[in-house]
């Protein structure tokens, strides 16, 4: 069967964790279809019933655009928010603000009060779905409504997730991070009866008369779906009330219930990301938004004068080959220069890609990759930075407690003007020191820059020439990073099921030495239990627990410590302590990556298999490595820098290890109930001493001798992995005759038909 497959950019060999910040997460449909296609490809090839060739791959455009800028333009939101009169502890009018008081006790911790859905469901103004078939407003335009579907219903778990976890986390962060001139008495939310006017969410009558006690900022939270179910929006927020000096006072925050899939699982990594999304959106509501960048004035560095204009600068960068907009208010400049170690940096670069939802209202992804206020989140975790707090302080509305900022963000930190001001292909590639990768081989695996996960170099084909100043692959003008917000610079993207710090991650076969825990980190390694082989020569990675013994790095493999070079330099770990249980190697980075230094000692329990004390949070690596060659200039037409191009990734490849095949089969069981019988048989097949069975089959096929050296494995890779005639016979060896292909083969064809419909397969 030869088919042409239409599938989404989210498809990968193992679906990656690629989440767009706040409004930007892959849709459930695209991820499900990706899994279906990958699982069925594995299933069909594994049993030798059908050979599936992907002849044509067309990427369907899936625009994960944040909606903050769209919301702030609606009546009653953002720069259109109603102005109300509020009394403060001292004079804060636009002309006579006592800015010196910001440095005194007059500015106190920001008090935030949160109220969930104040609408009347019986009157049709409910701000959440109570049942399938309900009609609720979307707040996207005047009178816009949508009919609730199953995933839209606000279950008890989803409500608790918002009310008890996400909003408290955001509230706690800003109450620690920002100080304000507090409201005197109650905050009376005067004006219209709604927060926003499209139609907006209801404001209780008591809030408009008596007011809200102990509040400097009020958030009204709803949980309605977007009318466009293919949207990747997770949440949005915008201010709906402000004072005469444009300080935001009241906001509408909305979460999309269908995207809160972690409400039931409550995994720590996903919750951390959802909490970061809540913080991101509240930051927009508090004023981190394009209309407030530069045209509202900023506070002078000495805290005594309000500069009435300025705060942004646009200049042409000869090194980047484009026009760049910077935030140039004084504290932002101070923090940006300190972070990169560049005393001449103009300011904090603003994102110029991603369309109206992202461009202009976020930090530039290329150099602020892990900042929670970048427009798209593609890593394992994101961090609330001093740079963002500096912006809030520059507005004159707040002072910042910089101790609340997360110091773990290391992307580009301390790497000087070269990193902040130059193209990514001049900064190093494919090594421990580089934030960027330039590898088009999708079989290779890499560690993410922060070493929190195993991943792959995210590269895609955009189908047309990229802007000439953003072409990094010689002779391939249409190839670029899969996350185009980073100026098409390719970065390592994590696999969703290979997160080292996620304790819920596991290997289907425990043969790789991996440990998934909060203290684990990623290492370049091809470790494997002795006597086993994946038949692969690709670059590989593993998750181990690092610890420091003075300047020396030690790595725990299933609780057994192996040692790196004594002087803390990079090198290869000594695996003798493993007593031959594992073959392969582990590459040691410089121990300073994990904070190892003289006087740092390992815990007494290390090496005994009990929970070790981890090494310190990784500090930024040393300077950049060798840059790739400069790409050959292209003459192909160049699209505009903000063109909404979507990369066409390589088609999903068959997993190379038995363990990964079992994982894919189990995914098929979970995703396609009608395929569980066939998928379970496949899982049983590959889960039954798979490596031994594979070896027996290869010996019988007469090709085993071709698979015993690295050079031969490369030449005979297909045979070494699949066997010359496929692995149907291998499955027959592993399964009893009653469970052979003849019994469950027909069911697999039913699954094939369902899968083809699910992913949009079109026969040639």
XYZ file of C-alpha atoms in Angstrom:
764
model
C 0.000 0.000 0.000
C 1.501 3.308 -1.035
C -0.201 6.351 0.416
C 0.104 10.098 0.612
C -0.228 11.302 4.173
C -1.411 14.687 5.383
C -0.285 15.360 8.916
C 0.464 18.188 11.292
C 3.826 19.769 12.235
C 3.380 18.401 15.751
C 4.101 14.921 14.373
C 7.455 13.532 15.456
C 8.989 10.137 16.036
C 7.957 10.584 19.623
C 5.571 13.502 20.005
C 7.639 16.402 21.368
C 6.579 18.686 24.140
C 6.116 21.842 22.098
C 3.904 24.279 23.941
C 3.279 27.808 22.874
C 3.252 30.136 25.836
C -0.148 30.993 27.228
C -2.111 30.854 24.052
C -0.016 28.376 22.303
C -0.232 24.653 22.923
C -0.626 21.915 20.279
C -4.245 20.947 19.861
C -5.450 17.617 21.149
C -6.547 16.716 17.627
C -3.142 17.269 16.048
C -1.334 15.387 18.794
C -3.805 12.516 18.672
C -3.530 12.231 14.908
C 0.251 12.314 15.158
C 0.224 9.448 17.627
C -2.260 7.494 15.534
C -0.141 7.820 12.427
C 3.118 6.999 14.211
C 1.601 4.068 16.080
C -0.025 2.595 12.990
C 3.179 2.994 10.990
C 4.981 1.018 13.673
C 2.210 -1.550 13.945
C 1.929 -2.231 10.236
C 5.643 -2.495 9.616
C 6.238 -4.498 12.766
C 3.991 -7.384 11.746
C 5.085 -7.395 8.125
C 1.515 -7.171 6.814
C 1.777 -3.850 5.037
C 4.718 -1.820 3.814
C 3.845 1.842 4.313
C 5.699 4.404 2.245
C 5.148 8.090 2.919
C 5.217 9.453 -0.595
C 4.046 13.019 -0.068
C 3.971 14.956 3.166
C 2.045 18.207 3.301
C 2.005 20.308 6.446
C -1.371 21.716 7.304
C -0.938 25.248 8.663
C -1.556 25.250 12.373
C -1.094 28.745 13.717
C -0.580 28.645 17.453
C -0.988 32.374 17.936
C -1.365 33.944 21.348
C -4.581 35.910 21.577
C -3.560 38.579 24.081
C -3.154 41.241 21.428
C -6.485 40.304 19.899
C -8.234 40.506 23.282
C -6.661 43.817 24.286
C -8.098 45.406 21.139
C -11.665 44.461 22.076
C -13.957 47.074 23.639
C -13.290 47.473 27.335
C -9.937 45.651 27.437
C -6.262 46.656 27.428
C -5.703 50.169 26.149
C -9.513 50.412 25.837
C -10.052 49.611 29.527
C -12.326 51.970 31.441
C -10.663 54.529 33.687
C -11.861 54.708 37.277
C -11.005 56.945 40.209
C -9.141 55.287 43.051
C -7.653 56.753 46.219
C -4.115 55.772 47.171
C -2.058 56.077 50.320
C -0.310 59.115 48.806
C -0.570 61.306 45.727
C 0.124 59.265 42.594
C -1.454 61.481 39.954
C 0.194 61.576 36.555
C 1.760 65.000 37.157
C 2.657 64.938 40.842
C 3.605 61.366 41.606
C 5.939 61.060 44.565
C 8.326 58.639 42.897
C 10.907 58.920 45.631
C 8.343 57.177 47.814
C 8.811 54.053 45.712
C 12.008 53.422 47.591
C 10.309 53.823 50.956
C 7.818 51.801 52.930
C 5.000 53.661 51.177
C 5.135 51.011 48.447
C 3.944 47.690 49.826
C 3.243 44.205 48.506
C 0.675 44.071 45.713
C -2.606 42.633 47.011
C -4.520 40.518 44.483
C -8.050 39.210 44.954
C -9.422 36.512 42.641
C -13.097 35.744 41.953
C -14.231 32.808 39.852
C -17.154 33.210 37.430
C -19.535 35.786 38.806
C -22.030 35.187 35.987
C -25.550 33.823 36.450
C -25.897 30.465 34.721
C -29.686 30.541 35.043
C -29.741 33.880 33.228
C -27.468 32.734 30.421
C -24.410 34.721 31.530
C -22.474 31.751 32.853
C -18.715 31.992 32.396
C -18.164 28.245 32.117
C -19.751 25.121 30.633
C -21.811 23.066 33.069
C -22.958 20.442 30.563
C -22.645 19.409 26.937
C -24.987 21.534 24.844
C -24.794 24.641 27.040
C -24.428 27.946 25.236
C -21.780 30.250 26.676
C -20.187 33.526 25.560
C -16.696 33.384 24.090
C -15.980 37.086 24.824
C -14.305 37.235 21.404
C -16.774 39.709 19.911
C -20.080 41.293 20.794
C -22.690 38.588 21.321
C -20.396 35.732 20.252
C -21.347 32.374 21.782
C -20.413 28.739 21.393
C -22.054 25.417 22.200
C -20.249 23.399 24.849
C -18.712 20.078 23.895
C -17.499 17.298 26.171
C -13.980 18.656 26.665
C -15.368 22.133 27.355
C -17.278 21.142 30.475
C -15.662 22.524 33.603
C -15.324 19.372 35.660
C -14.702 19.412 39.393
C -11.057 18.569 38.715
C -10.585 21.378 36.193
C -12.248 23.953 38.415
C -10.056 22.915 41.336
C -7.000 23.055 39.079
C -7.746 26.688 38.202
C -8.995 27.853 41.594
C -6.670 25.912 43.898
C -3.475 25.627 41.860
C -3.008 27.892 38.833
C -4.418 31.190 40.055
C -2.941 30.867 43.580
C 0.479 30.255 42.010
C 0.210 33.382 39.854
C -1.181 35.422 42.739
C 1.604 34.299 45.060
C 4.314 35.165 42.545
C 3.162 38.718 41.900
C 2.406 39.423 45.545
C 6.028 38.493 46.269
C 7.496 40.163 43.206
C 5.765 43.550 43.002
C 5.069 46.410 45.409
C 2.613 49.243 44.782
C 1.062 52.315 46.265
C -1.798 50.525 47.964
C -5.429 51.443 47.441
C -6.919 53.312 50.397
C -9.971 51.469 51.684
C -11.855 49.170 49.345
C -11.185 48.985 45.621
C -14.528 50.035 44.123
C -14.925 48.646 40.596
C -17.011 51.484 39.206
C -18.137 51.916 35.623
C -20.028 49.362 33.560
C -21.420 46.174 35.098
C -18.991 43.931 33.227
C -15.249 43.486 32.959
C -14.809 43.957 29.223
C -17.602 44.756 26.806
C -17.800 41.878 24.341
C -19.946 41.211 26.374
C -17.468 40.883 29.247
C -17.801 38.929 32.463
C -20.185 40.043 35.180
C -19.011 42.176 38.096
C -20.925 41.631 41.361
C -23.060 44.605 42.401
C -21.336 44.689 45.784
C -17.972 45.213 44.085
C -19.409 48.290 42.378
C -20.883 49.757 45.526
C -18.989 48.586 48.599
C -15.907 47.495 46.689
C -13.349 44.749 47.279
C -11.448 44.813 50.553
C -7.669 44.372 50.765
C -7.220 44.655 47.024
C -4.898 46.564 44.724
C -5.734 44.350 41.740
C -8.837 42.234 41.112
C -9.025 39.295 38.697
C -12.344 37.895 37.456
C -11.766 34.368 36.156
C -13.884 32.442 33.659
C -13.392 29.156 31.828
C -15.115 29.216 28.454
C -13.876 27.554 25.265
C -12.845 29.332 22.128
C -15.242 29.013 19.234
C -12.350 27.721 17.136
C -11.672 24.308 18.666
C -8.463 23.965 16.652
C -6.982 26.950 18.481
C -4.027 26.223 20.735
C -5.008 28.868 23.269
C -4.617 27.766 26.883
C -5.551 31.039 28.585
C -5.816 34.737 27.961
C -6.084 37.851 30.104
C -6.408 41.601 29.748
C -7.074 44.558 32.023
C -10.579 46.040 32.020
C -10.102 48.892 34.538
C -7.186 51.312 34.970
C -6.537 54.501 36.857
C -5.867 57.942 35.382
C -2.161 57.116 35.028
C -2.879 53.816 33.199
C -2.073 51.550 36.119
C -4.135 48.351 35.615
C -6.536 47.633 38.484
C -8.994 44.973 37.294
C -8.650 42.163 34.752
C -10.545 39.360 33.050
C -8.695 36.020 32.964
C -10.026 33.070 30.976
C -8.801 29.473 30.862
C -9.725 27.055 28.069
C -11.003 23.884 29.811
C -10.120 21.513 26.968
C -6.455 22.444 27.366
C -6.300 21.691 31.095
C -5.545 18.011 30.598
C -3.211 17.974 33.588
C -6.107 18.662 35.962
C -6.497 14.913 36.434
C -2.910 13.677 36.107
C -1.352 16.517 38.130
C 2.171 15.813 36.906
C 4.676 18.238 38.376
C 6.270 19.345 35.103
C 2.954 20.024 33.349
C 1.639 21.861 36.388
C 4.751 24.039 36.477
C 4.146 24.952 32.843
C 0.457 25.683 33.405
C 1.358 27.851 36.393
C 3.871 29.708 34.226
C 1.073 30.254 31.712
C -1.073 31.808 34.447
C 1.805 34.077 35.493
C 2.399 35.022 31.859
C -1.217 36.062 31.352
C -1.465 38.011 34.611
C 1.725 39.815 33.563
C -0.058 40.932 30.396
C -3.000 42.126 32.485
C -0.672 44.076 34.800
C 0.776 45.976 31.851
C 3.334 43.815 30.011
C 1.797 44.610 26.647
C 2.794 46.435 23.471
C 0.623 49.541 24.084
C 2.545 50.153 27.308
C 5.987 49.700 25.748
C 7.352 53.201 25.400
C 4.348 55.444 24.818
C 3.279 55.738 28.471
C 6.622 57.062 29.706
C 8.970 55.487 32.226
C 10.536 56.161 35.585
C 14.029 57.621 35.604
C 16.671 55.431 37.185
C 17.008 57.706 40.219
C 13.302 57.248 40.967
C 12.525 60.965 41.143
C 11.352 61.841 37.633
C 8.800 60.409 35.238
C 10.124 60.620 31.678
C 6.974 61.327 29.638
C 7.955 59.494 26.444
C 10.490 57.103 24.983
C 11.343 53.685 26.307
C 11.662 51.889 22.977
C 14.225 52.159 20.194
C 14.128 50.665 16.714
C 17.409 50.266 14.876
C 18.810 48.308 11.959
C 21.204 45.593 13.092
C 23.987 44.958 10.597
C 24.878 41.679 12.319
C 21.322 40.319 12.401
C 20.423 41.779 9.017
C 17.078 43.159 10.160
C 15.352 45.983 11.992
C 15.222 45.360 15.738
C 13.007 46.956 18.383
C 14.375 47.208 21.909
C 12.837 48.174 25.217
C 15.215 50.882 26.408
C 13.727 51.998 29.710
C 16.620 52.283 32.186
C 16.104 49.236 34.407
C 15.464 46.971 31.424
C 18.737 48.165 29.892
C 20.536 47.569 33.190
C 19.233 44.011 33.561
C 19.720 43.034 29.911
C 23.332 44.209 29.977
C 24.014 42.427 33.258
C 22.408 39.166 32.092
C 24.441 38.862 28.901
C 27.531 40.643 30.200
C 27.352 43.239 27.432
C 27.855 46.838 28.555
C 26.915 48.297 25.179
C 23.647 46.422 24.589
C 20.906 48.817 23.472
C 18.180 47.159 25.552
C 15.859 44.163 25.749
C 15.029 42.884 22.256
C 11.305 42.527 21.483
C 9.860 39.621 19.496
C 9.193 40.488 15.850
C 7.718 37.189 14.669
C 4.610 35.186 15.412
C 1.943 37.488 14.041
C -0.305 39.848 15.976
C -0.558 37.506 18.931
C 3.147 37.374 19.687
C 5.113 40.027 17.814
C 5.534 43.174 19.857
C 4.373 41.943 23.275
C 7.070 39.424 24.256
C 10.819 39.093 24.695
C 12.716 37.878 21.629
C 12.708 34.071 21.555
C 16.159 33.735 19.980
C 17.971 35.196 22.987
C 15.369 34.831 25.768
C 14.322 31.281 24.922
C 13.357 30.138 28.436
C 11.920 33.413 29.729
C 8.291 33.031 30.763
C 7.494 36.199 28.807
C 8.734 34.840 25.502
C 5.876 34.287 23.094
C 6.202 30.529 22.766
C 7.415 27.959 25.262
C 9.306 25.068 23.713
C 11.406 23.821 26.606
C 10.729 21.785 29.711
C 10.418 24.750 32.082
C 10.340 28.523 31.770
C 11.513 31.130 34.224
C 10.312 34.492 35.551
C 13.232 36.823 34.991
C 14.694 39.958 36.525
C 14.305 41.522 33.088
C 10.512 41.266 33.274
C 10.439 42.673 36.806
C 12.619 45.547 35.611
C 9.992 46.445 33.011
C 7.289 46.616 35.674
C 9.454 48.857 37.827
C 10.161 51.147 34.876
C 6.426 51.820 34.453
C 6.457 53.772 37.718
C 3.479 51.784 38.997
C 5.526 49.172 40.825
C 8.757 48.445 42.600
C 10.206 44.988 42.189
C 11.474 42.414 44.625
C 14.194 40.961 42.418
C 14.694 38.063 44.820
C 11.439 36.654 43.435
C 13.028 36.198 40.001
C 14.171 32.716 39.033
C 17.950 32.549 38.772
C 17.958 29.197 36.947
C 17.525 30.718 33.490
C 20.867 30.165 31.751
C 20.091 30.582 28.038
C 22.839 32.859 26.702
C 23.678 34.088 30.189
C 27.102 35.679 30.444
C 27.905 35.048 26.783
C 28.440 38.682 25.936
C 27.438 40.984 23.131
C 28.205 38.309 20.544
C 25.311 36.161 21.720
C 22.820 39.006 22.102
C 23.630 40.782 18.858
C 24.759 38.158 16.334
C 23.165 35.470 14.205
C 22.905 32.061 15.798
C 25.087 30.317 13.218
C 28.104 32.278 14.481
C 27.757 31.024 18.056
C 28.590 27.318 18.001
C 26.731 24.155 17.162
C 25.839 20.671 18.383
C 27.921 20.717 21.557
C 27.469 21.222 25.280
C 28.292 24.918 25.012
C 25.780 25.837 22.346
C 22.158 26.870 22.648
C 21.661 26.022 18.976
C 21.950 22.890 16.853
C 22.354 22.447 13.108
C 21.699 18.753 12.569
C 19.167 17.622 9.977
C 19.473 13.948 10.965
C 16.256 13.331 12.889
C 17.567 10.005 14.195
C 20.095 11.725 16.464
C 19.085 12.668 19.980
C 20.426 15.595 21.984
C 20.117 16.999 25.473
C 18.144 20.198 25.816
C 20.377 23.122 26.732
C 19.275 23.008 30.377
C 19.775 19.198 30.414
C 16.275 18.642 31.774
C 15.216 16.373 28.907
C 16.290 14.293 25.961
C 15.288 15.718 22.616
C 16.082 16.272 18.964
C 17.351 19.112 16.824
C 14.178 20.870 15.709
C 14.641 21.514 11.999
C 11.953 21.808 9.348
C 11.526 22.515 5.656
C 9.367 25.606 5.076
C 8.795 24.890 1.407
C 10.168 28.234 0.233
C 13.296 30.268 0.776
C 13.577 31.852 4.199
C 14.709 35.462 4.585
C 18.292 35.593 3.362
C 19.607 36.771 6.734
C 17.964 33.775 8.433
C 19.289 30.965 6.237
C 21.709 28.770 8.169
C 22.081 25.642 6.014
C 24.339 25.972 2.994
C 22.528 25.126 -0.214
C 19.194 24.665 1.579
C 17.435 28.050 1.727
C 14.101 26.595 2.840
C 15.499 24.713 5.858
C 15.317 26.352 9.270
C 14.497 25.888 12.907
C 11.078 24.402 13.625
C 10.338 27.301 16.005
C 10.431 30.243 13.630
C 9.989 32.781 16.441
C 13.706 32.214 17.161
C 14.604 33.847 13.838
C 14.471 30.313 12.398
C 17.443 29.302 14.575
C 17.247 25.543 15.253
C 17.242 24.469 18.896
C 16.941 21.163 20.718
C 13.277 20.426 21.427
C 12.377 17.923 24.162
C 10.524 14.688 23.592
C 7.353 14.687 25.661
C 8.050 11.198 27.004
C 11.754 11.700 27.685
C 11.672 14.413 30.361
C 14.494 13.559 32.767
C 13.012 15.507 35.702
C 9.543 13.968 35.360
C 9.238 11.022 37.790
C 6.246 9.705 35.843
C 8.477 9.016 32.835
C 9.637 5.439 32.426
C 11.212 3.082 29.925
C 9.038 0.221 28.743
C 12.135 -1.962 29.118
C 14.556 -0.977 31.866
C 17.736 -1.637 29.915
C 19.183 1.844 29.337
C 20.219 2.783 32.866
C 17.901 5.798 32.864
C 16.690 7.378 36.080
C 13.769 9.789 35.807
C 13.526 11.968 38.905
C 13.481 15.588 39.997
C 17.272 15.472 40.350
C 18.056 13.753 37.041
C 19.760 15.468 34.129
C 20.486 14.551 30.516
C 23.869 13.244 29.325
C 25.262 12.209 25.963
C 25.374 8.439 26.346
C 24.583 5.188 24.564
C 24.595 3.075 27.728
C 22.813 -0.261 27.396
C 22.659 -3.443 29.414
C 25.462 -5.752 28.372
C 24.531 -8.344 25.786
C 21.909 -6.108 24.197
C 22.060 -3.945 21.103
C 19.770 -1.411 19.464
C 21.495 -1.930 16.121
C 21.804 1.832 15.859
C 24.763 4.142 15.315
C 22.809 7.325 15.955
C 23.801 9.861 18.588
C 22.035 8.949 21.839
C 21.286 10.406 25.263
C 20.308 9.130 28.705
C 18.983 10.517 32.007
C 21.198 10.104 35.086
C 21.583 11.793 38.471
C 24.674 14.029 38.784
C 26.434 14.799 42.059
C 29.618 16.613 43.000
C 32.663 15.295 44.841
C 34.665 18.465 45.125
C 35.500 19.599 41.621
C 34.910 16.097 40.242
C 31.541 15.162 38.763
C 30.044 11.794 39.648
C 27.113 10.289 37.768
C 24.701 7.843 39.364
C 23.591 4.967 37.153
C 20.802 3.192 39.003
C 22.366 4.377 42.257
C 25.925 3.321 41.376
C 28.395 6.194 41.055
C 30.679 6.365 38.029
C 33.362 9.031 37.981
C 34.336 11.760 35.556
C 37.829 13.319 35.238
C 39.251 14.293 38.626
C 40.075 17.843 37.542
C 36.484 18.596 36.525
C 37.247 18.696 32.818
C 35.077 17.206 30.114
C 35.790 13.612 29.180
C 34.451 10.076 29.376
C 33.120 8.512 32.569
C 34.910 5.538 34.121
C 32.281 2.765 34.082
C 34.308 0.159 35.976
C 32.042 0.512 39.036
C 29.184 -0.944 36.970
C 30.988 -4.311 36.945
C 30.217 -5.003 33.310
C 26.453 -4.721 33.727
C 26.317 -2.043 31.034
C 28.171 -1.413 27.797
C 28.592 1.856 25.952
C 29.816 5.178 27.291
C 28.802 8.351 29.118
C 30.229 11.707 28.076
C 31.066 13.985 30.998
C 30.607 17.726 30.497
C 32.748 20.135 32.480
C 31.776 19.677 36.111
C 31.199 23.424 36.453
C 28.007 22.890 34.436
C 26.597 21.303 37.596
C 28.209 23.699 40.051
C 30.944 21.331 41.191
C 33.755 23.069 43.068
C 36.297 22.437 45.788
C 34.602 21.735 49.095
C 31.394 20.352 47.576
C 30.963 16.800 48.841
C 28.545 14.035 47.847
C 26.014 12.695 50.341
C 27.070 9.645 52.363
C 24.320 7.542 50.794
C 25.536 7.966 47.218
C 26.368 4.809 45.356
C 24.075 2.669 47.457
C 20.964 2.984 45.367
C 19.132 5.353 47.705
C 17.987 8.854 46.843
C 21.089 11.013 46.315
C 21.522 14.708 46.892
C 21.688 16.313 43.462
C 24.334 18.587 42.128
C 23.627 22.281 42.186
C 21.328 23.742 39.564
C 23.329 23.906 36.323
C 25.116 27.160 35.711
C 25.643 28.381 32.150
C 28.357 26.509 30.272
C 31.555 28.105 29.069
C 31.857 30.080 25.855
C 30.609 28.979 22.461
C 32.150 26.248 20.395
C 33.093 26.155 16.741
C 30.489 27.801 14.514
C 29.124 26.082 11.431
C 30.099 27.266 7.999
C 28.351 30.365 6.728
C 25.524 29.388 4.383
C 25.917 30.079 0.697
C 23.854 33.137 -0.336
C 20.675 32.162 -2.148
C 18.916 33.838 -5.046
C 15.500 32.323 -4.360
C 12.643 34.725 -3.530
C 12.721 35.792 0.107
C 9.434 36.038 2.025
C 8.816 38.779 4.561
C 10.352 38.106 8.000
C 6.915 37.721 9.571
C 5.530 35.408 6.916
C 3.457 32.699 8.566
C 5.462 29.775 7.282
C 4.973 26.398 8.877
C 7.794 23.838 8.670
C 7.267 20.500 7.013
C 9.080 17.992 9.236
C 10.422 14.674 8.094
C 7.855 11.854 8.279
C 7.797 9.798 11.474
C 10.424 7.076 11.499
C 10.098 3.606 12.929
C 11.497 3.533 16.481
C 14.872 1.864 16.487
C 14.654 0.051 19.805
C 12.400 -2.689 21.072
C 11.484 -0.569 24.076
C 10.298 2.302 21.906
C 8.221 -0.067 19.787
C 6.470 -1.337 22.889
C 5.795 2.265 23.900
C 4.292 3.053 20.494
C 2.115 -0.041 20.596
C 0.833 0.939 24.021
C 0.062 4.383 22.647
C -1.996 2.740 19.920
C -3.883 0.797 22.589
C -4.682 4.013 24.440
C -5.584 6.093 21.392
C -7.505 3.570 19.300
C -9.801 1.254 21.287
C -10.638 -0.672 18.129
C -6.947 -1.495 17.711
C -6.181 -2.727 21.190
C -6.110 -6.393 20.278
C -3.612 -5.959 17.472
C -1.528 -3.399 19.339
C -1.410 -5.566 22.459
C -0.107 -8.468 20.396
C 2.614 -6.221 19.009
C 3.515 -5.014 22.502
C 3.645 -8.593 23.737
C 5.817 -9.566 20.804
C 8.414 -6.875 21.321
C 8.183 -7.100 25.077
C 9.138 -10.785 25.145
C 12.929 -10.828 25.302
C 12.947 -8.745 22.168
C 16.690 -8.493 21.671
C 17.231 -12.239 21.906
C 14.391 -12.923 19.502
C 15.766 -10.343 17.078
C 19.199 -11.929 17.244
C 17.736 -15.393 16.607
C 15.845 -14.103 13.605
C 18.864 -12.322 12.145
C 20.969 -15.459 12.567
C 18.311 -17.511 10.807
C 18.143 -14.920 8.031
C 21.899 -15.144 7.573
C 22.601 -11.464 8.144
C 23.647 -11.442 11.806
C 27.353 -11.383 10.937
C 26.754 -8.116 9.119
C 25.505 -6.490 12.318
C 28.438 -7.037 14.664
C 30.581 -3.997 13.874
C 29.799 -0.312 13.753
C 30.768 0.003 10.101
C 28.692 -3.001 9.118
C 25.747 -1.794 11.173
C 25.773 1.445 9.228
C 25.854 -0.373 5.914
C 23.228 -2.924 6.952
C 21.165 -0.726 9.242
C 17.841 -1.725 7.734
C 18.650 -5.414 7.966
C 20.074 -5.148 11.468
C 16.941 -3.454 12.752
C 14.173 -5.072 10.755
C 15.629 -8.289 9.465
C 15.877 -8.797 5.716
C 12.231 -9.760 5.278
C 10.635 -7.786 8.093
C 9.852 -8.931 11.598
C 6.679 -10.896 11.074
C 8.605 -14.100 11.704
C 10.159 -12.567 14.805
C 6.709 -11.891 16.199
C 5.725 -15.441 15.393
C 8.661 -16.670 17.476
C 7.630 -14.495 20.400
C 3.927 -15.301 20.288
C 2.132 -18.575 20.725
C 0.590 -20.005 17.524
C -2.878 -19.123 18.807
C -1.935 -15.474 18.902
C -0.225 -15.478 15.537
C -0.838 -13.043 12.722
C -3.561 -15.224 11.286
C -5.768 -14.651 14.325
C -5.487 -10.914 14.810
C -4.409 -9.881 11.326
C -7.969 -9.023 10.160
C -8.409 -6.750 13.158
C -5.296 -4.885 12.105
C -6.816 -4.117 8.722
C -9.856 -2.654 10.502
C -7.444 -0.528 12.527
C -5.716 0.526 9.328
C -8.976 1.783 7.858
C -9.783 3.722 11.028
C -6.298 5.191 11.188
C -6.359 6.288 7.556
C -9.603 8.151 8.158
C -8.241 9.667 11.369
C -5.116 11.152 9.835
C -6.492 12.092 6.436
C -4.684 9.576 4.259
C -5.322 9.930 0.535
C -4.452 6.944 -1.715
C -2.277 7.795 -4.689
